[in-house]
XYZ file of C-alpha atoms in Angstrom:
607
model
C -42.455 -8.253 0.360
C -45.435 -9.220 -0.542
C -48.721 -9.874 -3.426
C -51.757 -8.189 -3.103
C -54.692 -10.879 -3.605
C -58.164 -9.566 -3.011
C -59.824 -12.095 0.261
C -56.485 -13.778 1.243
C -57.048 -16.253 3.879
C -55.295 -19.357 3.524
C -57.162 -22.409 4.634
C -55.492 -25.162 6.532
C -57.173 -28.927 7.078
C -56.755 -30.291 10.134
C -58.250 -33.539 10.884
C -58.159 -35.961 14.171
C -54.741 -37.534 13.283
C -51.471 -35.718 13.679
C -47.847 -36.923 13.532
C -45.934 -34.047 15.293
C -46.662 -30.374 14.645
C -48.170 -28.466 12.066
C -46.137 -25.536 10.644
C -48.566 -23.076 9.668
C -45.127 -21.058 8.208
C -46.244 -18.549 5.005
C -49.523 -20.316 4.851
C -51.146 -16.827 6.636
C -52.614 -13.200 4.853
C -50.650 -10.416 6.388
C -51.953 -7.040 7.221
C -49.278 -4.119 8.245
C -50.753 -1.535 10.417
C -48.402 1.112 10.694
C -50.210 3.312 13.373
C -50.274 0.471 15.607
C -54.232 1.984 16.399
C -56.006 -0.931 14.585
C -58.725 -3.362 16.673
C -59.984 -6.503 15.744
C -62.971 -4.687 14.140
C -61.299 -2.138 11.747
C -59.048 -5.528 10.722
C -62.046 -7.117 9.981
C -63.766 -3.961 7.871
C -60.594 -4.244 5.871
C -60.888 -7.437 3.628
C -59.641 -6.381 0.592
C -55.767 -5.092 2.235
C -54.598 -8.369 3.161
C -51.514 -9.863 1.101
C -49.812 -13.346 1.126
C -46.499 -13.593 2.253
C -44.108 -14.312 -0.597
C -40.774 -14.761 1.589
C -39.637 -17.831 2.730
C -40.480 -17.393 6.195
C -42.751 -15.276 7.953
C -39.765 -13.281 9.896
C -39.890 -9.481 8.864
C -36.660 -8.576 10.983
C -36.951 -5.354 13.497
C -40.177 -3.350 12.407
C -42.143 -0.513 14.262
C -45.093 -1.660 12.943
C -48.075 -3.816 14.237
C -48.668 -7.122 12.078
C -51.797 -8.628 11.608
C -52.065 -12.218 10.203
C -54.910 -14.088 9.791
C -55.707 -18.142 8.534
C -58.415 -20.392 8.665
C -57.941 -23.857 10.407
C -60.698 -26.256 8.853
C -61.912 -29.237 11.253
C -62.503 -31.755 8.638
C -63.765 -34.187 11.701
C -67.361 -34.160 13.010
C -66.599 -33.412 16.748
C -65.090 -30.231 18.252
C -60.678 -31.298 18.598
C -58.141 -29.683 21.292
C -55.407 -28.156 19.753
C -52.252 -26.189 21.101
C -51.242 -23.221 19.046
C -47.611 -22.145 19.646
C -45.735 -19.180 19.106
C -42.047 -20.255 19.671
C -40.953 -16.406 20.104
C -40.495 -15.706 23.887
C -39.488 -12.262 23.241
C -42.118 -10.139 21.659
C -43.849 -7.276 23.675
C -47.228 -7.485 22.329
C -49.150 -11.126 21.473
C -52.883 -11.297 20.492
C -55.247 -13.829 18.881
C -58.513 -14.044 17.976
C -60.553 -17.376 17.159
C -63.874 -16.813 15.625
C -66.459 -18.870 13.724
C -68.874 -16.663 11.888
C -69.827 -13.701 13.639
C -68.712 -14.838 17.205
C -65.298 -15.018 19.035
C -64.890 -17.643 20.823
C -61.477 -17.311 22.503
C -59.366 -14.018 22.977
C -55.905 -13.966 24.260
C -53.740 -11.316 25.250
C -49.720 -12.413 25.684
C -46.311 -11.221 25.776
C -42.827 -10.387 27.673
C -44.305 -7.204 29.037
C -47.169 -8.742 31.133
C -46.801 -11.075 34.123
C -46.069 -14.449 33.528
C -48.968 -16.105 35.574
C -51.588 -14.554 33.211
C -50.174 -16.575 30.654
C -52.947 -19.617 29.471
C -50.222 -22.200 29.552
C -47.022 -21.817 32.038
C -44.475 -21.616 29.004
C -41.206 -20.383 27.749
C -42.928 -20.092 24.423
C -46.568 -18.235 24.075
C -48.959 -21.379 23.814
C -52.599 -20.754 22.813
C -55.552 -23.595 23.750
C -57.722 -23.680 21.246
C -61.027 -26.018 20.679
C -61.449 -26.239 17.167
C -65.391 -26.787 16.067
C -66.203 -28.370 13.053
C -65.944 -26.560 9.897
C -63.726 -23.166 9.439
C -62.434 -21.724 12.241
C -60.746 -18.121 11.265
C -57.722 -17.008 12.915
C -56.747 -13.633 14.020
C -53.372 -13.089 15.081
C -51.689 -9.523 16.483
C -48.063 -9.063 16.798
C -45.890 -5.709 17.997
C -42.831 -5.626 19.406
C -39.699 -3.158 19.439
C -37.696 -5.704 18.521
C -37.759 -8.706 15.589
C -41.442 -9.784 14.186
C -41.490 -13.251 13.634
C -44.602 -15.142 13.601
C -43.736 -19.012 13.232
C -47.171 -20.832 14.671
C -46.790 -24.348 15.077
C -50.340 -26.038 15.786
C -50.065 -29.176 17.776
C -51.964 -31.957 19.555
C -51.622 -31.437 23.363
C -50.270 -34.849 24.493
C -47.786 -34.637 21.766
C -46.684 -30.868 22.604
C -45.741 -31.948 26.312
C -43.616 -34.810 24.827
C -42.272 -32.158 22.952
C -41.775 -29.650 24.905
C -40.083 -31.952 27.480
C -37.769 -33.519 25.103
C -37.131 -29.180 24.142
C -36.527 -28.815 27.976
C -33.559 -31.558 27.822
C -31.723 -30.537 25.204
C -31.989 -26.381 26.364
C -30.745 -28.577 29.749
C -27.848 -29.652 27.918
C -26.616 -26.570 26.556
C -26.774 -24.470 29.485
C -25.726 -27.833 31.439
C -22.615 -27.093 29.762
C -21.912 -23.825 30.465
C -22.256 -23.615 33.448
C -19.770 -26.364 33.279
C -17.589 -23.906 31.718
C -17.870 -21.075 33.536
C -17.069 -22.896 36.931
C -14.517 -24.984 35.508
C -13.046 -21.490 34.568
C -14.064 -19.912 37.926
C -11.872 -23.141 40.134
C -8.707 -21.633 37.563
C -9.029 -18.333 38.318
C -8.996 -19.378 41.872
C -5.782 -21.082 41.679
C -3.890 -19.009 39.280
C -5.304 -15.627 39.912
C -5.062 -14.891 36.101
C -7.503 -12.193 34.887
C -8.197 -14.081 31.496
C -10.153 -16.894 33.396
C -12.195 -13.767 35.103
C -12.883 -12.542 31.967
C -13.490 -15.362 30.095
C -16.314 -16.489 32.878
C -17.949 -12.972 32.418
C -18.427 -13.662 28.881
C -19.478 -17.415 29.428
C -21.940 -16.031 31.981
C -23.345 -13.135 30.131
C -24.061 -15.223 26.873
C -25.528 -17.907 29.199
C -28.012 -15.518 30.764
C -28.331 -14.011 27.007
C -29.642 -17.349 26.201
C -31.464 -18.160 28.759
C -33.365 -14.876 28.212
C -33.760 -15.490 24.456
C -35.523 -18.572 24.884
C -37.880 -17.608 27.630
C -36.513 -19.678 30.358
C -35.430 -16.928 32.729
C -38.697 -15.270 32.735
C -40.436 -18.739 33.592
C -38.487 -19.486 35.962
C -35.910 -16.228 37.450
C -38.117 -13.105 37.142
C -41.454 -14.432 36.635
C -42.845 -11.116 37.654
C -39.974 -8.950 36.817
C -41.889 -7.565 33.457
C -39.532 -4.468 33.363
C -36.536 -6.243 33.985
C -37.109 -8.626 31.592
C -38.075 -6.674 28.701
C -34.416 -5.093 28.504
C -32.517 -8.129 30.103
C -31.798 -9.283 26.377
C -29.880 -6.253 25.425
C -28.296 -5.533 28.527
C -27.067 -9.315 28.302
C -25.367 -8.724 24.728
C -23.829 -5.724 26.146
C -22.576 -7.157 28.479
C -21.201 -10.068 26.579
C -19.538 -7.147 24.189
C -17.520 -5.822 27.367
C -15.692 -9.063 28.144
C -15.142 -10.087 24.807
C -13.413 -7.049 24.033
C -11.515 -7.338 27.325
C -10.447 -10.672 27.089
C -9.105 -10.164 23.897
C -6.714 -7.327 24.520
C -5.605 -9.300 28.107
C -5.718 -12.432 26.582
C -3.608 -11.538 22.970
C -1.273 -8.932 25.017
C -2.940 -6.220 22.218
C -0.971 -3.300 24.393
C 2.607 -4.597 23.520
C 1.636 -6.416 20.422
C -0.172 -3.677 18.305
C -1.304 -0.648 19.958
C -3.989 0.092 17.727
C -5.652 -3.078 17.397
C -5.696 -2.487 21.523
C -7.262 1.271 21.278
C -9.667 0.107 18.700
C -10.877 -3.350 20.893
C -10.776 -1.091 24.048
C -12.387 1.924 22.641
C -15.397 -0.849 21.334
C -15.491 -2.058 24.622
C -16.194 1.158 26.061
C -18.602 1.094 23.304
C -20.052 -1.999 25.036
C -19.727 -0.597 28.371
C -22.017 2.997 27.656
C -23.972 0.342 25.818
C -24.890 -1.891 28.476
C -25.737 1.373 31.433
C -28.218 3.062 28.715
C -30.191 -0.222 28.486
C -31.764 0.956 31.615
C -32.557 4.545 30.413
C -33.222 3.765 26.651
C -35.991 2.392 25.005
C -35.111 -1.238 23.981
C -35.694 -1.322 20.480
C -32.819 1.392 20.809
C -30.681 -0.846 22.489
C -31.252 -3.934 20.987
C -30.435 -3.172 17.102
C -27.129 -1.048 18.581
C -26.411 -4.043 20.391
C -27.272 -6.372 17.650
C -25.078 -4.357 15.294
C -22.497 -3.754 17.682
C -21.801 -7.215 18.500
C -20.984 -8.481 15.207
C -17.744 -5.910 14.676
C -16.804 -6.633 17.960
C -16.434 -10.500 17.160
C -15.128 -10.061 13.923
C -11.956 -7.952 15.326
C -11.380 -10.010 18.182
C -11.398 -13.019 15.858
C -9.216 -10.816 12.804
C -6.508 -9.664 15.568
C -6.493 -13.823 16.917
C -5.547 -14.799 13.996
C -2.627 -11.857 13.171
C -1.457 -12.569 16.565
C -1.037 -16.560 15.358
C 0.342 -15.855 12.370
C 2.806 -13.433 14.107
C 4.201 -16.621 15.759
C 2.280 -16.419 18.898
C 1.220 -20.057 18.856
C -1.092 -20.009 22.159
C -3.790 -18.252 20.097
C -4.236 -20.687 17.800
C -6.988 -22.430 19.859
C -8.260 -18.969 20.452
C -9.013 -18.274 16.984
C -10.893 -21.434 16.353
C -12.670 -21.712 19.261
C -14.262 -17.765 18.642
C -14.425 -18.546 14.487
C -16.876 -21.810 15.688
C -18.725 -18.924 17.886
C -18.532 -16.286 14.744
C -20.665 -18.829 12.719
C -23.117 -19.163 14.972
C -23.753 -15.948 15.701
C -23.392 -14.656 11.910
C -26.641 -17.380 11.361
C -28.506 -16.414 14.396
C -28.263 -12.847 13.362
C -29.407 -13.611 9.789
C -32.161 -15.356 11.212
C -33.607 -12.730 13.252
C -33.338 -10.359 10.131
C -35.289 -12.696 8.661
C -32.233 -13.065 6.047
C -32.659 -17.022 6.081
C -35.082 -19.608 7.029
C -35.477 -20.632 10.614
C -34.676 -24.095 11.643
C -33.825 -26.206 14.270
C -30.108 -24.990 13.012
C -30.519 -21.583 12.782
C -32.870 -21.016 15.538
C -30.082 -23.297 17.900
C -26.569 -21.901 15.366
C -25.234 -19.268 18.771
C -26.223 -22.410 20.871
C -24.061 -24.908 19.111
C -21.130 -22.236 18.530
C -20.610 -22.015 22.206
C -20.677 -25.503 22.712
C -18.296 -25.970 19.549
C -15.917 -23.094 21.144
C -16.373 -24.889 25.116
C -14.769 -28.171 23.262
C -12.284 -26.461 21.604
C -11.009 -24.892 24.692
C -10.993 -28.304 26.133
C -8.942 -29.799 23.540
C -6.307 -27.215 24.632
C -6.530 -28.452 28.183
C -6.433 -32.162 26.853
C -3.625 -31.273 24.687
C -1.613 -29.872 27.394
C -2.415 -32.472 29.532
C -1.598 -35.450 27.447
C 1.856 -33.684 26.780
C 2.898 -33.660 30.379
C 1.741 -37.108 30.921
C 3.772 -38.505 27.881
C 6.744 -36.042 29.582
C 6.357 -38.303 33.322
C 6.126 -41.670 31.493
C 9.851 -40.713 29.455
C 10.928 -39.589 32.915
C 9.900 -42.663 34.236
C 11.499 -44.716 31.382
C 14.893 -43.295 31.705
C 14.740 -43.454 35.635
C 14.132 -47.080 35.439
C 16.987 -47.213 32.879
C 19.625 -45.851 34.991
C 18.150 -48.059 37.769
C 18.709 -50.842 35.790
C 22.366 -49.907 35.106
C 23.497 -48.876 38.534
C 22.031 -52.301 39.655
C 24.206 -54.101 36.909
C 26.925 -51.924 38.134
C 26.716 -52.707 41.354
C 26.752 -56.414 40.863
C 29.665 -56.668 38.829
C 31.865 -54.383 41.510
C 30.569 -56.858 43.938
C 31.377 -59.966 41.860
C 34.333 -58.137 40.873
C 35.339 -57.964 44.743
C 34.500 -61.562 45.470
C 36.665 -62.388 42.711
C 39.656 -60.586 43.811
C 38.790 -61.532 47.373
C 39.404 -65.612 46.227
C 41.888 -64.939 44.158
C 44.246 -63.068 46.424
C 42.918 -62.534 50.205
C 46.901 -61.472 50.972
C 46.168 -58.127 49.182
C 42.638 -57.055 50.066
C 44.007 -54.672 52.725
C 45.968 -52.491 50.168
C 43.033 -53.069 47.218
C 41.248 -51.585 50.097
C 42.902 -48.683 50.843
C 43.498 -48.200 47.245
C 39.882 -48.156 46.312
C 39.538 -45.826 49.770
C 41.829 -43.300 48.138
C 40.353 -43.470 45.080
C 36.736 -42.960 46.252
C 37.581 -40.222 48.370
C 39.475 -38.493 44.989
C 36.078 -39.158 43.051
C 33.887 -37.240 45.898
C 36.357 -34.386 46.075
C 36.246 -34.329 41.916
C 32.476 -34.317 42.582
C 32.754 -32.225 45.079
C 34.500 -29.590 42.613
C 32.064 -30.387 39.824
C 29.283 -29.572 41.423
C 30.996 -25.799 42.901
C 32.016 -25.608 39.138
C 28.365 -26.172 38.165
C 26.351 -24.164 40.483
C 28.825 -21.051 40.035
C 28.688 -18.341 37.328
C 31.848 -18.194 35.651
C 32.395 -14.122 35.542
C 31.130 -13.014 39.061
C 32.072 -16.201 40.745
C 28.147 -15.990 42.777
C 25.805 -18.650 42.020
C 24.502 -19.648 38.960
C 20.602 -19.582 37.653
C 20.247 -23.519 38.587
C 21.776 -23.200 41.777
C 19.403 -20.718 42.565
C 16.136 -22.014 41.519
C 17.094 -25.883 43.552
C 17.899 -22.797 46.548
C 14.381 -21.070 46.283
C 12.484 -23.712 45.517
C 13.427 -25.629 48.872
C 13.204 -22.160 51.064
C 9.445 -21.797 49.667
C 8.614 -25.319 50.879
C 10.574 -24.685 54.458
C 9.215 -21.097 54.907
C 5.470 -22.541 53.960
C 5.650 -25.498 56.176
C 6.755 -23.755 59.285
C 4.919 -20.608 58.616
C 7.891 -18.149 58.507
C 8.133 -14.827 56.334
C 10.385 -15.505 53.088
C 12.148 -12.392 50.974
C 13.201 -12.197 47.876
C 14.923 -9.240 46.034
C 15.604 -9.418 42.360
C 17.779 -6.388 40.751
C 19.723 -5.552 37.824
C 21.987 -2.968 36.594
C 20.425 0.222 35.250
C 21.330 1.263 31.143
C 23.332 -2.091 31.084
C 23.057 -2.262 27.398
C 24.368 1.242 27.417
C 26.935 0.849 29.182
C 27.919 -2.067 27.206
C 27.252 0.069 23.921
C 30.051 2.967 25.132
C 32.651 1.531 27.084
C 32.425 -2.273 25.449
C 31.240 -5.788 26.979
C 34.875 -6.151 28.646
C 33.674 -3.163 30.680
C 30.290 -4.458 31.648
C 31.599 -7.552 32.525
C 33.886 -5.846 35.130
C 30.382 -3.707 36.225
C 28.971 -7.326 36.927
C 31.891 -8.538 38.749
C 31.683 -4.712 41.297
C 28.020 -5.227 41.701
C 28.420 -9.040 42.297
C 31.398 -8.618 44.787
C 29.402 -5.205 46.337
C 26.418 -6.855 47.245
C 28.301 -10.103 47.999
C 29.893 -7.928 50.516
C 26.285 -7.560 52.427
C 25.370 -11.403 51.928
C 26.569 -12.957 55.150
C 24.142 -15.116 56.949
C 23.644 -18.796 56.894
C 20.980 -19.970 54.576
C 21.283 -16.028 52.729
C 22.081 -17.028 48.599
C 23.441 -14.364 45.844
C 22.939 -15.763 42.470
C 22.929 -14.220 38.547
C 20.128 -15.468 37.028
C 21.177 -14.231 33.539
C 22.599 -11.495 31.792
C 22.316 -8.083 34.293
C 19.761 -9.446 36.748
C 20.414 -11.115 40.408
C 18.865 -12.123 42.912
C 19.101 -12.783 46.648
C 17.043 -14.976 48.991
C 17.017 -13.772 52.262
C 16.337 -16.081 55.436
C 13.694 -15.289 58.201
C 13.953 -11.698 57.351
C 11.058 -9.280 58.722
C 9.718 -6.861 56.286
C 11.461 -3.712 57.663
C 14.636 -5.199 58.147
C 14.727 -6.230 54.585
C 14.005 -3.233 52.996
C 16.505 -1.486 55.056
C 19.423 -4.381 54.037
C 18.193 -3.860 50.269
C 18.463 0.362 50.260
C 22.306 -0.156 51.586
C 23.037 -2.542 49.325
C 21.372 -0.534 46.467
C 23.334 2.974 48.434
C 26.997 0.816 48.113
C 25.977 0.181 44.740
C 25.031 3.523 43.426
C 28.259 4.947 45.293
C 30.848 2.727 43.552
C 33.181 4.172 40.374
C 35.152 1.657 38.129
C 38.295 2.366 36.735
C 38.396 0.407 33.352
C 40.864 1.232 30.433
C 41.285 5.002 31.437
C 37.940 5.078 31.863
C 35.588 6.248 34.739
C 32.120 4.209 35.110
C 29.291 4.893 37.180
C 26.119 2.837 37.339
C 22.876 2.083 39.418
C 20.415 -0.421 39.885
C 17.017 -1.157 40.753
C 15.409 -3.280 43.628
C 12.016 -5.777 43.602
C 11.524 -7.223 46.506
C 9.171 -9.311 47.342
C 7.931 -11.039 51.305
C 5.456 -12.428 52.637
C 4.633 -16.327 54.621
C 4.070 -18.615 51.825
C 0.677 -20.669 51.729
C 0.641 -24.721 51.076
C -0.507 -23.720 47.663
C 1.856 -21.134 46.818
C 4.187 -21.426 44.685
C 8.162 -20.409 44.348
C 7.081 -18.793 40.757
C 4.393 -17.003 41.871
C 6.217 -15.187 44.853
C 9.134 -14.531 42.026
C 6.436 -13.224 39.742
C 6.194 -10.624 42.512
C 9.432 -9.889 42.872
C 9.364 -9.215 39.501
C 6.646 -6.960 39.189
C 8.288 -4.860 41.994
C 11.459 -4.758 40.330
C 9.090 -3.572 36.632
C 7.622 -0.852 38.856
C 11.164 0.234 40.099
C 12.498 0.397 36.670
C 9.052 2.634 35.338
C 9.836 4.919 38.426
C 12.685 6.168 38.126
C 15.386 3.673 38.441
C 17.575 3.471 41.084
C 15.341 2.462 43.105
C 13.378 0.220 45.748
C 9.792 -1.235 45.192
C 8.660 -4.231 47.238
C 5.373 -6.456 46.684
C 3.672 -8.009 49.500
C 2.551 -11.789 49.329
């Protein structure tokens, strides 16, 4: 790690002009004290155990040791200069320095995340040290512990130009957590409207990293918990933990792991759990426990989350393809930040801001989804539009030649525009009744004679808008026929066709009322809309109807058949904002929960 050099103590110029900071970087003599014991007098008894630092940057990753550095700052002018000395690492527990000339200190200061805020010398994110530099040497004495990552990158600036800087450093941090919060409320008005536990999740992992961040940097101690020293001494690994819980959560919700692969779920699950134990012991633990499991933890976690994206892609599930690149953009930036605090590469303003700019990265690829999706509906409206406008066009052109067509005839001979009349009378009312019989044809399945899928969904769709605007209860039951693919399997599809055609004609049998529909919506599954129907009563219609059902036998080839089926209902008064697929999506649900019960059954869902 380092070269022993008998009296190393690196001497730095500084004179009256300065263009921006001065990185003091390797240019320091280290001394490790391992019993952590040392005071500023046994460091200075010691001059012949100090060593340069031969790696690129003076970062020495998670240590239990206390570091000592030490450097000389030479005032080449011939008047005392005001310089800031800045420690741009919010997070260690333990900050001292010494500045001495000769025999004397002249300045002591004591910092660090476990002491109040308002002792600090400047009101900071970062640990800023005044210093008033006297001509000639000025030696340097620097003391640094911490249970998590040493890192001792001084910068040494000129006051006016550090609150330039450090406003300009206050913008830009802005910015970034500008923009998520931008996400996570963006996220939080969706889950609103759709309900959908992958927006939840999502904005539990937008908000943990955000408070991660804003720890990491300092910011929440200035300005959230200024005197919360506990608090914020373990907020940093409770935050990753916390950010390892949703992750894994949103991955196995968001990818459907539990149908899709059932081990890739157990494994994200069981590393959520992980996460979970993780994120209660940072309040019992010591934290440089918690933060290298955490550290360690988190990289796994984002690797398989990002590894099972991409199978799930490749698989043919094409909604996770924005999934996988937005997380691979937030992979990067965390595989740099955590090389940087290991002190594995040298810290920049690209490293030290890599997690930072792999969020915002992942936030605009997550938009570009949104944009995607919404550019393809608008080109969808203006094709509709197009083609309305077309046929527009033509009906107008149609209708002016019948007319000038009529006018013609009219001229031409006005002794037969009675019968042309009655002719084109008859003939109209022949094209209605053909209509007429189209449409029954269209709107009618062909093998139970009930309505069809289309009919059904034109049906629903205008109940939900009359049952929302004049605040009445709406029911709807969806059921299908129990083993159907069995019963196809033994007795053949000419006998489950004739089970279709009993069930249809059975529970057409119950279907009286005005406004009541029966349709098939597709292979074994119905469904019924019932009108102004009270909860009780239509749970009582639905257990006959599923009680004719169960009680029917069909003769078919010699053959004796008996079947069942299973009930979802759902009821409930619709809201403005409801929609007809989200009251079927609990009708649905109902009917799952009837079929994983027992079959034969009821099950209803309440809006």
């Amino acid at each position: 790690m380092t070269t022993l050099q008998q009296g190393v103590n690196p001497r730095i110029v500084v004179t009256g002009e300065a263009n921006g900071p001065m990185e003091i970087g390797v240019r320091m003599a280290v001394l490790v004290d391992s019993s952590r014991q040392m005071n500023l007098s046994d460091v200075l008894a010691r001059t012949e155990e100090w060593a340069s630092i031969t790696r690129p940057t003076p970062n020495f990753g998670f240590s239990r040791d206390a570091y000592w550095f030490r450097f000389t700052l030479n005032n080449a002018e011939s008047h005392a200069v005001d310089r800031y000395l800045e420690l741009p690492v919010p997070f260690l527990d333990d900050v001292r320095l010494f500045h001495r000339m000769g025999d004397s200190t002249l300045a002591e200061y004591r910092l660090g995340d476990e002491l109040p805020f308002a002792q600090r010398a400047i009101r900071h994110q970062n640990f800023v040290m005044p210093l008033t530099l006297s001509p000639g040497d000025n030696h340097i004495y620097l003391r640094l512990a911490s249970a998590g990552t040493i890192e001792a990158s001084l910068k040494l600036w000129v006051p006016s130009q550090f609150l330039v800087a450090s406003n300009n450093d206050n913008l830009a941090q802005g910015a970034v957590v500008g923009v998520l919060l931008v996400m996570v409320v963006y996220n939080l008005f969706i889950f609103f409207s759709l309900r959908d536990s992958n927006f939840l999740l999502h904005i539990g992992f937008a908000t943990s990293y955000l408070l991660f961040y804003f720890t990491l940097t300092g910011y929440s101690y200035q300005y959230l918990w200024p005197e919360a020293v506990r608090w914020n001494s373990i907020a940093i690994s409770t935050f990753i933990a916390a950010a390892i819980v949703f992750t894994c959560w949103f991955a196995t919700n968001f990818l459907r792991l539990r149908t899709f692969s059932p081990r890739a779920f157990v494994l994200l699950r069981t590393m959520g759990m992980a996460g979970a134990i993780l994120l209660v012991a940072t309040f019992f633990l010591p934290y440089s426990w918690t933060i290298r499991l955490g550290t360690f933890l988190a990289m796994p976690v984002t690797v398989s989350a990002l590894v099972v994206g991409y199978w799930r892609w490749i698989s043919g599930a094409d909604f996770a393809r924005f999934y996988c690149l937005a997380w691979t953009a937030l992979l990067i930036g965390l595989i740099v930040l955590n090389a940087n605090k290991l002190g594995l590469i040298e810290a920049n303003v690209w490293t030290n801001n890599a997690s930072q700019i792999g969020v915002i990265l992942q936030v605009v690829l997550l938009s570009f989804t949104l944009a995607d999706r919404m550019n393809h509906d608008r080109i969808r409206r203006i094709a509709a539009q197009d083609t309305a406008l077309q046929h527009e066009r033509q009906a107008r052109e149609s209708s002016q030649a019948l007319i000038k067509a009529i006018e013609e005839s009219n001229r031409k001979l006005e002794s037969r525009v009675q019968a042309r009349t009655m002719d084109l009378h008859q003939a109209m009312g022949q094209l209605q009744a053909a209509n007429d019989r189209l449409k029954e044809l269209s709107t009618t399945d062909a093998l139970t004679q009930v309505r069809n899928r289309a009919f059904f969904d034109e049906a629903w769709d205008a109940e939900v808008r009359r049952a929302s605007r004049t605040l009445t209860p709406v029911t709807l039951v969806l059921f299908d026929i129990d083993h159907f693919k069995r019963v196809n399997d033994t007795y053949g599809h000419p006998a489950g066709d004739a089970c279709l055609r009993r069930v249809a004609g059975v529970v057409g049998s119950h279907v009286g009322r005005a406004g009541d529909v029966l349709a098939r919506c597709g292979g074994e599954e119905f469904a019924v809309i019932l009108v102004d129907a009270e909860l009780e009563q239509a749970l009582q219609w639905v257990e006959k109807v599923r009680s004719d059902v169960q009680q029917q036998v069909l003769e078919f080839d010699g053959q004796t058949i008996r079947f069942t089926a299973s009930f979802g209902l759902a009821h409930g008064v619709p809201q403005a904002r409801t929609s007809p697929q989200a009251i079927l999506a609990f009708a649905d649900k109902a009917l799952y929960r009837a079929k994983h019960e027992g079959r034969n059954c009821v099950r209803h869902e309440t809006l």
